mmCIF file of C-alpha atoms in Angstrom:
data_model
loop_
_atom_site.group_PDB
_atom_site.id
_atom_site.type_symbol
_atom_site.label_atom_id
_atom_site.label_comp_id
_atom_site.label_asym_id
_atom_site.label_seq_id
_atom_site.Cartn_x
_atom_site.Cartn_y
_atom_site.Cartn_z
ATOM 1 C CA ALA A 1 45.831 -22.163 50.122
ATOM 2 C CA PRO A 2 43.844 -18.887 49.209
ATOM 3 C CA PRO A 3 42.652 -18.601 45.724
ATOM 4 C CA PRO A 4 45.154 -16.706 43.306
ATOM 5 C CA PRO A 5 44.429 -13.073 42.835
ATOM 6 C CA PRO A 6 42.633 -12.177 39.621
ATOM 7 C CA PRO A 7 44.855 -11.084 36.753
ATOM 8 C CA SER A 8 45.422 -7.323 36.744
ATOM 9 C CA ARG A 9 43.816 -5.527 33.837
ATOM 10 C CA ALA A 10 45.566 -2.558 32.420
ATOM 11 C CA PRO A 11 43.390 0.596 32.339
ATOM 12 C CA PRO A 12 42.176 1.792 28.993
ATOM 13 C CA PRO A 13 44.378 4.270 27.341
ATOM 14 C CA PRO A 14 43.365 7.910 27.493
ATOM 15 C CA GLY A 15 41.218 8.949 24.704
ATOM 16 C CA PRO A 16 37.553 8.907 23.377
ATOM 17 C CA LEU A 17 35.287 6.204 24.761
ATOM 18 C CA ALA A 18 32.099 4.722 23.443
ATOM 19 C CA HIS A 19 29.858 7.382 21.602
ATOM 20 C CA ARG A 20 26.119 7.315 22.554
ATOM 21 C CA VAL A 21 22.893 8.709 21.249
ATOM 22 C CA SER A 22 19.920 8.552 23.702
ATOM 23 C CA ARG A 23 16.668 10.333 24.708
ATOM 24 C CA VAL A 24 16.853 12.232 27.961
ATOM 25 C CA ARG A 25 14.283 14.164 30.014
ATOM 26 C CA ALA A 26 14.831 17.946 29.610
ATOM 27 C CA PRO A 27 13.403 20.677 31.928
ATOM 28 C CA ARG A 28 9.588 20.893 32.097
ATOM 29 C CA GLY A 29 9.511 17.071 31.316
ATOM 30 C CA ARG A 30 10.160 17.348 27.606
ATOM 31 C CA TRP A 31 12.105 14.521 26.100
ATOM 32 C CA ILE A 32 14.907 15.392 23.733
ATOM 33 C CA TRP A 33 17.679 13.454 21.890
ATOM 34 C CA MET A 34 21.345 14.000 23.233
ATOM 35 C CA GLU A 35 24.645 12.895 21.880
ATOM 36 C CA SER A 36 27.155 11.984 24.470
ATOM 37 C CA SER A 37 30.872 11.894 23.698
ATOM 38 C CA PRO A 38 32.948 10.686 26.831
ATOM 39 C CA ASN A 39 36.784 11.251 26.786
ATOM 40 C CA LEU A 40 39.066 9.565 29.357
ATOM 41 C CA PHE A 41 41.818 11.930 30.304
ATOM 42 C CA ALA A 42 45.251 11.209 32.191
ATOM 43 C CA GLY A 43 47.329 12.683 34.951
ATOM 44 C CA PRO A 44 50.949 13.680 34.568
ATOM 45 C CA ASP A 45 52.003 10.015 34.929
ATOM 46 C CA GLY A 46 49.878 9.097 31.842
ATOM 47 C CA GLN A 47 47.397 7.086 34.098
ATOM 48 C CA PRO A 48 43.654 7.745 33.576
ATOM 49 C CA ILE A 49 42.317 10.001 36.296
ATOM 50 C CA GLY A 50 38.973 11.185 34.990
ATOM 51 C CA ILE A 51 36.398 11.255 32.343
ATOM 52 C CA THR A 52 35.016 14.336 30.329
ATOM 53 C CA VAL A 53 31.675 14.049 28.739
ATOM 54 C CA TYR A 54 30.593 16.301 25.971
ATOM 55 C CA LEU A 55 26.726 16.529 25.514
ATOM 56 C CA ARG A 56 25.126 17.982 22.338
ATOM 57 C CA ASP A 57 21.434 18.566 21.909
ATOM 58 C CA ILE A 58 20.650 16.781 18.466
ATOM 59 C CA ASP A 59 16.980 17.007 18.690
ATOM 60 C CA ALA A 60 16.474 18.994 15.597
ATOM 61 C CA ARG A 61 18.786 16.776 13.634
ATOM 62 C CA LYS A 62 16.723 13.617 14.764
ATOM 63 C CA ALA A 63 13.548 15.475 13.897
ATOM 64 C CA ALA A 64 15.045 16.124 10.340
ATOM 65 C CA GLU A 65 16.100 12.422 10.038
ATOM 66 C CA GLU A 66 12.704 11.268 11.185
ATOM 67 C CA SER A 67 11.069 13.742 8.540
ATOM 68 C CA LEU A 68 13.399 12.440 5.778
ATOM 69 C CA GLN A 69 12.484 8.840 6.448
ATOM 70 C CA GLU A 70 8.892 9.723 6.509
ATOM 71 C CA HIS A 71 9.415 11.419 3.078
ATOM 72 C CA VAL A 72 11.379 8.400 1.741
ATOM 73 C CA GLY A 73 8.367 6.094 2.815
ATOM 74 C CA ILE A 74 6.020 8.336 1.027
ATOM 75 C CA LEU A 75 8.212 8.460 -2.021
ATOM 76 C CA ASP A 76 8.410 4.594 -1.824
ATOM 77 C CA SER A 77 4.662 4.325 -1.636
ATOM 78 C CA ILE A 78 4.217 6.708 -4.641
ATOM 79 C CA ALA A 79 6.758 4.473 -6.572
ATOM 80 C CA GLU A 80 4.831 1.410 -5.826
ATOM 81 C CA VAL A 81 1.565 2.799 -7.036
ATOM 82 C CA SER A 82 3.061 4.364 -10.110
ATOM 83 C CA GLY A 83 5.214 1.359 -11.002
ATOM 84 C CA VAL A 84 8.319 3.568 -11.403
ATOM 85 C CA GLY A 85 11.572 2.591 -9.475
ATOM 86 C CA GLY A 86 14.465 4.884 -8.693
ATOM 87 C CA TRP A 87 18.358 4.173 -8.512
ATOM 88 C CA SER A 88 21.670 5.905 -7.895
ATOM 89 C CA LEU A 89 25.222 5.195 -8.905
ATOM 90 C CA ASN A 90 28.394 6.552 -7.187
ATOM 91 C CA VAL A 91 30.790 6.988 -9.967
ATOM 92 C CA ALA A 92 33.899 7.022 -7.857
ATOM 93 C CA THR A 93 33.109 3.779 -5.680
ATOM 94 C CA GLY A 94 30.688 2.016 -8.182
ATOM 95 C CA SER A 95 28.186 1.468 -5.422
ATOM 96 C CA LYS A 96 24.492 1.571 -6.309
ATOM 97 C CA HIS A 97 21.304 2.156 -4.607
ATOM 98 C CA TRP A 98 17.867 0.867 -5.644
ATOM 99 C CA THR A 99 14.346 1.680 -4.388
ATOM 100 C CA ALA A 100 12.025 -1.171 -3.442
ATOM 101 C CA GLN A 101 10.182 -0.834 -6.723
ATOM 102 C CA THR A 102 13.331 -1.208 -8.787
ATOM 103 C CA ARG A 103 14.135 -4.360 -6.790
ATOM 104 C CA ARG A 104 10.663 -5.759 -7.555
ATOM 105 C CA ILE A 105 11.078 -4.952 -11.217
ATOM 106 C CA TYR A 106 14.535 -6.806 -11.299
ATOM 107 C CA GLY A 107 12.927 -9.690 -9.433
ATOM 108 C CA VAL A 108 15.383 -9.724 -6.527
ATOM 109 C CA GLN A 109 15.206 -9.977 -2.745
ATOM 110 C CA ASP A 110 15.305 -6.902 -0.376
ATOM 111 C CA ASP A 111 18.842 -7.775 0.768
ATOM 112 C CA TYR A 112 20.222 -7.979 -2.727
ATOM 113 C CA ASP A 113 23.342 -6.008 -3.289
ATOM 114 C CA PRO A 114 23.243 -4.190 -6.627
ATOM 115 C CA ARG A 115 26.398 -4.501 -8.586
ATOM 116 C CA LEU A 116 26.661 -2.635 -12.070
ATOM 117 C CA VAL A 117 28.339 -5.477 -14.081
ATOM 118 C CA GLN A 118 26.227 -8.253 -12.889
ATOM 119 C CA ASP A 119 22.926 -6.254 -13.226
ATOM 120 C CA LEU A 120 23.894 -5.405 -16.955
ATOM 121 C CA GLU A 121 24.224 -8.986 -17.665
ATOM 122 C CA LEU A 122 20.263 -9.236 -17.583
ATOM 123 C CA TYR A 123 19.976 -7.163 -20.663
ATOM 124 C CA PRO A 124 20.299 -8.938 -24.023
ATOM 125 C CA GLU A 125 23.436 -8.069 -25.724
ATOM 126 C CA ALA A 126 22.264 -5.434 -28.155
ATOM 127 C CA ALA A 127 20.321 -3.590 -25.233
ATOM 128 C CA ARG A 128 23.228 -3.828 -22.918
ATOM 129 C CA ALA A 129 25.506 -2.109 -25.544
ATOM 130 C CA ARG A 130 22.916 0.786 -25.547
ATOM 131 C CA VAL A 131 22.851 1.113 -21.865
ATOM 132 C CA LEU A 132 26.588 0.981 -21.476
ATOM 133 C CA GLU A 133 27.060 3.639 -24.128
ATOM 134 C CA ALA A 134 24.548 5.759 -22.231
ATOM 135 C CA ILE A 135 26.311 5.321 -18.842
ATOM 136 C CA ALA A 136 29.643 6.063 -20.504
ATOM 137 C CA ALA A 137 28.303 9.306 -22.114
ATOM 138 C CA ALA A 138 26.647 10.433 -18.893
ATOM 139 C CA THR A 139 29.762 9.719 -16.747
ATOM 140 C CA ALA A 140 32.207 11.504 -19.193
ATOM 141 C CA HIS A 141 30.056 14.387 -20.433
ATOM 142 C CA GLY A 142 26.912 14.361 -18.262
ATOM 143 C CA THR A 143 24.739 13.455 -21.148
ATOM 144 C CA PRO A 144 21.107 12.298 -20.063
ATOM 145 C CA TRP A 145 19.409 9.352 -21.447
ATOM 146 C CA ASP A 146 15.874 7.874 -21.766
ATOM 147 C CA LEU A 147 15.823 4.379 -23.348
ATOM 148 C CA GLU A 148 13.267 1.662 -23.814
ATOM 149 C CA VAL A 149 14.806 -1.667 -24.068
ATOM 150 C CA PRO A 150 14.273 -5.531 -23.666
ATOM 151 C CA PHE A 151 15.104 -7.039 -20.222
ATOM 152 C CA VAL A 152 15.137 -10.444 -18.621
ATOM 153 C CA ASN A 153 14.667 -10.319 -14.909
ATOM 154 C CA ALA A 154 16.237 -12.462 -12.406
ATOM 155 C CA ALA A 155 13.315 -14.934 -12.559
ATOM 156 C CA GLY A 156 13.949 -15.186 -16.218
ATOM 157 C CA GLN A 157 10.649 -13.210 -17.290
ATOM 158 C CA GLN A 158 11.121 -11.278 -20.577
ATOM 159 C CA ILE A 159 9.843 -7.699 -20.265
ATOM 160 C CA TRP A 160 10.436 -4.297 -21.749
ATOM 161 C CA VAL A 161 11.798 -1.618 -19.377
ATOM 162 C CA ARG A 162 12.288 2.244 -19.703
ATOM 163 C CA THR A 163 15.565 3.429 -18.193
ATOM 164 C CA ALA A 164 16.425 7.066 -17.763
ATOM 165 C CA GLY A 165 19.398 8.658 -16.124
ATOM 166 C CA ARG A 166 20.892 12.014 -15.253
ATOM 167 C CA ALA A 167 24.351 13.102 -13.840
ATOM 168 C CA ARG A 168 25.049 14.914 -10.724
ATOM 169 C CA TRP A 169 27.897 17.244 -10.820
ATOM 170 C CA GLU A 170 30.323 18.540 -8.131
ATOM 171 C CA ASP A 171 33.379 20.850 -8.739
ATOM 172 C CA GLY A 172 33.073 20.459 -12.615
ATOM 173 C CA ARG A 173 32.915 16.658 -12.629
ATOM 174 C CA VAL A 174 30.221 13.983 -12.638
ATOM 175 C CA VAL A 175 30.259 12.349 -9.235
ATOM 176 C CA ALA A 176 26.937 10.237 -9.438
ATOM 177 C CA LEU A 177 24.251 9.156 -11.695
ATOM 178 C CA TYR A 178 20.637 8.817 -10.800
ATOM 179 C CA GLY A 179 17.428 7.885 -12.572
ATOM 180 C CA SER A 180 14.276 5.862 -13.119
ATOM 181 C CA PHE A 181 13.363 2.475 -13.922
ATOM 182 C CA ALA A 182 9.955 1.155 -14.926
ATOM 183 C CA ASP A 183 8.373 -1.930 -16.634
ATOM 184 C CA VAL A 184 6.607 -0.641 -19.681
ATOM 185 C CA THR A 185 5.761 -4.203 -21.053
ATOM 186 C CA LEU A 186 2.095 -3.469 -20.915
ATOM 187 C CA GLU A 187 2.228 0.021 -22.307
ATOM 188 C CA ARG A 188 4.319 -1.215 -25.217
ATOM 189 C CA GLU A 189 1.743 -4.083 -25.812
ATOM 190 C CA ALA A 190 -1.156 -1.494 -25.725
ATOM 191 C CA ARG A 191 0.684 0.721 -28.194
ATOM 192 C CA GLN A 192 1.407 -2.078 -30.504
ATOM 193 C CA ARG A 193 -2.297 -3.078 -30.638
ATOM 194 C CA LEU A 194 -3.178 0.409 -31.450
ATOM 195 C CA ILE A 195 -0.511 0.336 -34.334
ATOM 196 C CA ASP A 196 -1.940 -3.090 -35.418
ATOM 197 C CA ALA A 197 -5.535 -1.840 -35.290
ATOM 198 C CA ASN A 198 -4.572 1.167 -37.379
ATOM 199 C CA GLU A 199 -2.777 -1.008 -39.999
ATOM 200 C CA GLU A 200 -5.805 -3.316 -39.988
ATOM 201 C CA ALA A 201 -8.160 -0.474 -40.542
ATOM 202 C CA ARG A 202 -6.008 0.767 -43.489
ATOM 203 C CA ASN A 203 -5.792 -2.737 -45.039
ATOM 204 C CA ALA A 204 -9.547 -2.981 -44.874
ATOM 205 C CA LEU A 205 -10.068 0.180 -46.511
ATOM 206 C CA GLY A 206 -7.427 -0.381 -48.886
ATOM 207 C CA ALA A 207 -9.126 -3.509 -50.138
ATOM 208 C CA LEU A 208 -12.072 -1.299 -51.088
ATOM 209 C CA SER A 209 -10.064 1.196 -52.954
ATOM 210 C CA SER A 210 -12.809 2.674 -54.936
ATOM 211 C CA TYR A 211 -15.082 3.037 -51.811
ATOM 212 C CA GLN A 212 -12.183 4.489 -49.990
ATOM 213 C CA ALA A 213 -11.522 7.136 -52.760
ATOM 214 C CA ALA A 214 -15.187 8.250 -52.672
ATOM 215 C CA LEU A 215 -15.072 8.468 -48.803
ATOM 216 C CA ASP A 216 -11.913 10.389 -48.856
ATOM 217 C CA ARG A 217 -13.400 12.832 -51.266
ATOM 218 C CA HIS A 218 -16.801 13.567 -49.605
ATOM 219 C CA ALA A 219 -16.936 11.889 -46.131
ATOM 220 C CA ILE A 220 -15.266 12.529 -42.791
ATOM 221 C CA VAL A 221 -14.227 9.000 -41.486
ATOM 222 C CA SER A 222 -12.833 8.058 -38.266
ATOM 223 C CA MET A 223 -12.524 4.665 -36.242
ATOM 224 C CA THR A 224 -12.230 4.302 -32.502
ATOM 225 C CA ASP A 225 -11.760 1.589 -29.911
ATOM 226 C CA ALA A 226 -14.653 0.703 -27.500
ATOM 227 C CA ASP A 227 -13.651 3.606 -25.243
ATOM 228 C CA GLY A 228 -13.653 6.182 -28.106
ATOM 229 C CA THR A 229 -9.912 6.217 -28.650
ATOM 230 C CA ILE A 230 -9.144 7.173 -32.144
ATOM 231 C CA TYR A 231 -6.982 4.937 -34.224
ATOM 232 C CA PHE A 232 -7.821 5.784 -37.748
ATOM 233 C CA VAL A 233 -8.918 9.040 -39.550
ATOM 234 C CA ASN A 234 -8.970 9.805 -43.193
ATOM 235 C CA ASP A 235 -7.555 12.869 -44.847
ATOM 236 C CA ARG A 236 -10.969 14.621 -44.935
ATOM 237 C CA PHE A 237 -11.294 14.213 -41.311
ATOM 238 C CA CYS A 238 -7.890 16.021 -40.716
ATOM 239 C CA GLU A 239 -8.812 18.711 -43.202
ATOM 240 C CA VAL A 240 -12.139 19.494 -41.475
ATOM 241 C CA THR A 241 -10.790 19.402 -37.839
ATOM 242 C CA GLY A 242 -7.529 21.060 -38.474
ATOM 243 C CA TYR A 243 -5.637 18.522 -36.535
ATOM 244 C CA THR A 244 -2.967 16.237 -37.879
ATOM 245 C CA ARG A 245 -3.190 12.515 -38.054
ATOM 246 C CA GLU A 246 -0.413 12.363 -35.406
ATOM 247 C CA GLU A 247 -2.441 14.596 -33.061
ATOM 248 C CA LEU A 248 -5.598 12.603 -33.464
ATOM 249 C CA ILE A 249 -4.297 9.019 -33.209
ATOM 250 C CA GLY A 250 -4.454 7.957 -29.586
ATOM 251 C CA ALA A 251 -6.638 10.877 -28.534
ATOM 252 C CA ASN A 252 -10.183 10.462 -27.365
ATOM 253 C CA HIS A 253 -13.169 11.643 -29.666
ATOM 254 C CA ARG A 254 -14.134 13.952 -26.868
ATOM 255 C CA LEU A 255 -11.389 16.143 -28.122
ATOM 256 C CA LEU A 256 -13.859 17.413 -30.774
ATOM 257 C CA ARG A 257 -16.802 18.055 -28.494
ATOM 258 C CA SER A 258 -18.331 21.636 -29.053
ATOM 259 C CA GLY A 259 -19.789 21.971 -25.600
ATOM 260 C CA ILE A 260 -23.096 22.915 -27.058
ATOM 261 C CA HIS A 261 -24.938 19.596 -26.887
ATOM 262 C CA PRO A 262 -26.685 18.507 -23.508
ATOM 263 C CA PRO A 263 -25.216 15.601 -21.833
ATOM 264 C CA ALA A 264 -28.318 13.705 -22.600
ATOM 265 C CA LEU A 265 -27.450 13.498 -26.369
ATOM 266 C CA TYR A 266 -24.166 11.505 -25.559
ATOM 267 C CA THR A 267 -25.939 9.347 -23.031
ATOM 268 C CA GLY A 268 -28.629 8.439 -25.511
ATOM 269 C CA MET A 269 -26.053 7.832 -28.117
ATOM 270 C CA TRP A 270 -23.841 5.523 -26.013
ATOM 271 C CA ARG A 271 -26.842 3.704 -24.804
ATOM 272 C CA THR A 272 -27.850 2.858 -28.532
ATOM 273 C CA LEU A 273 -24.166 1.960 -29.536
ATOM 274 C CA THR A 274 -23.403 -0.272 -26.494
ATOM 275 C CA ARG A 275 -26.393 -2.427 -27.258
ATOM 276 C CA GLY A 276 -24.869 -3.047 -30.688
ATOM 277 C CA ALA A 277 -27.180 -0.695 -32.733
ATOM 278 C CA SER A 278 -26.085 2.102 -35.062
ATOM 279 C CA TRP A 279 -26.790 5.731 -34.156
ATOM 280 C CA ARG A 280 -27.409 8.615 -36.511
ATOM 281 C CA GLY A 281 -27.917 12.219 -35.769
ATOM 282 C CA GLU A 282 -26.781 15.774 -36.408
ATOM 283 C CA MET A 283 -23.846 16.877 -34.103
ATOM 284 C CA CYS A 284 -21.713 19.899 -33.811
ATOM 285 C CA ASN A 285 -17.991 19.416 -33.450
ATOM 286 C CA ARG A 286 -15.298 21.892 -32.514
ATOM 287 C CA ALA A 287 -12.128 22.271 -34.745
ATOM 288 C CA LYS A 288 -8.665 22.750 -33.474
ATOM 289 C CA ASP A 289 -9.147 26.599 -34.295
ATOM 290 C CA GLY A 290 -12.219 26.759 -32.411
ATOM 291 C CA SER A 291 -14.579 26.821 -35.365
ATOM 292 C CA LEU A 292 -17.768 24.968 -35.177
ATOM 293 C CA HIS A 293 -19.016 22.335 -37.858
ATOM 294 C CA TRP A 294 -22.558 20.727 -38.036
ATOM 295 C CA LEU A 295 -22.100 17.111 -39.240
ATOM 296 C CA ASP A 296 -24.706 14.511 -40.280
ATOM 297 C CA THR A 297 -23.211 11.616 -38.205
ATOM 298 C CA THR A 298 -23.548 7.799 -38.528
ATOM 299 C CA ILE A 299 -21.756 5.608 -36.077
ATOM 300 C CA VAL A 300 -21.670 1.794 -36.531
ATOM 301 C CA PRO A 301 -20.551 -0.603 -33.802
ATOM 302 C CA VAL A 302 -18.271 -3.472 -34.774
ATOM 303 C CA CYS A 303 -19.195 -6.242 -32.339
ATOM 304 C CA ASN A 304 -17.350 -9.463 -31.311
ATOM 305 C CA ALA A 305 -18.767 -12.993 -31.401
ATOM 306 C CA ASP A 306 -20.852 -12.242 -28.232
ATOM 307 C CA GLY A 307 -22.423 -9.184 -29.644
ATOM 308 C CA VAL A 308 -20.280 -6.724 -27.535
ATOM 309 C CA PRO A 309 -18.969 -3.699 -29.412
ATOM 310 C CA GLU A 310 -15.250 -3.708 -29.866
ATOM 311 C CA ARG A 311 -14.779 -0.615 -32.067
ATOM 312 C CA TYR A 312 -16.891 1.923 -33.821
ATOM 313 C CA VAL A 313 -16.786 3.391 -37.439
ATOM 314 C CA SER A 314 -18.108 6.937 -37.888
ATOM 315 C CA ILE A 315 -18.927 8.526 -41.100
ATOM 316 C CA ARG A 316 -19.812 12.113 -41.172
ATOM 317 C CA TYR A 317 -20.853 14.663 -43.840
ATOM 318 C CA ASP A 318 -20.572 18.406 -43.505
#
């Protein structure tokens, strides 16, 4: 017996067919991106009788998309170098987007799907309350925030992060939040070391109260770390330079250079100090108001057990 005929297949109903985007060769051999939208149309009896294909030149759009992807790649590279991640939150849907650097700080895989509630669980309770309050204020009123809070990443590592956020408005309402996310653990540790060193210096001088009183009355005293960053100044130092203590702490001593000394003076001074010897000479410094002051200067290195200078004490007289 002959084989049974194949089952009949109903033709597809009239309407749009598969949408396609492809590259085609244009006149003069140039390749361009085209978007094709075929549409099946029917005759009077409702049966499909032909196809209409709509073509659209989307070369400019594809070029813009490629340029956007290139810029996104550049921004991701900058974020990786700077250590600052980015994020966004759609207020209506609750969906979040993280940059690669944000995922690295959170300690999650590239395919991790951010979720606001679960992600907030990584903050200790007090910090979580501050972040939630900030998000609520931004969502309701567009209030920006910039917080430094403790954080435990997905690997259980305890760090400090700086989270900052802003609101995006449309038609008078907040539709999205976006911001930055950075691991500031090392910065906090460095800041704390500076505070501790300042306190240590104050305590050391406080133990020698009579000597300190004499110094404050007549001498201009400062203390710096090995790189010349100031962590202690006495009142007389502020009086002579015109800077406040807050302006000086954390600044480098180069702030006071007058510009009249040849580089060789500083080269010789540092050569002496870095080998653990004291340096003395006359030096001209520039105050905040631009005035110049000649100072009889003695700089004494404070060395560690290996004889390497860790900080410097400077005593000057006008």
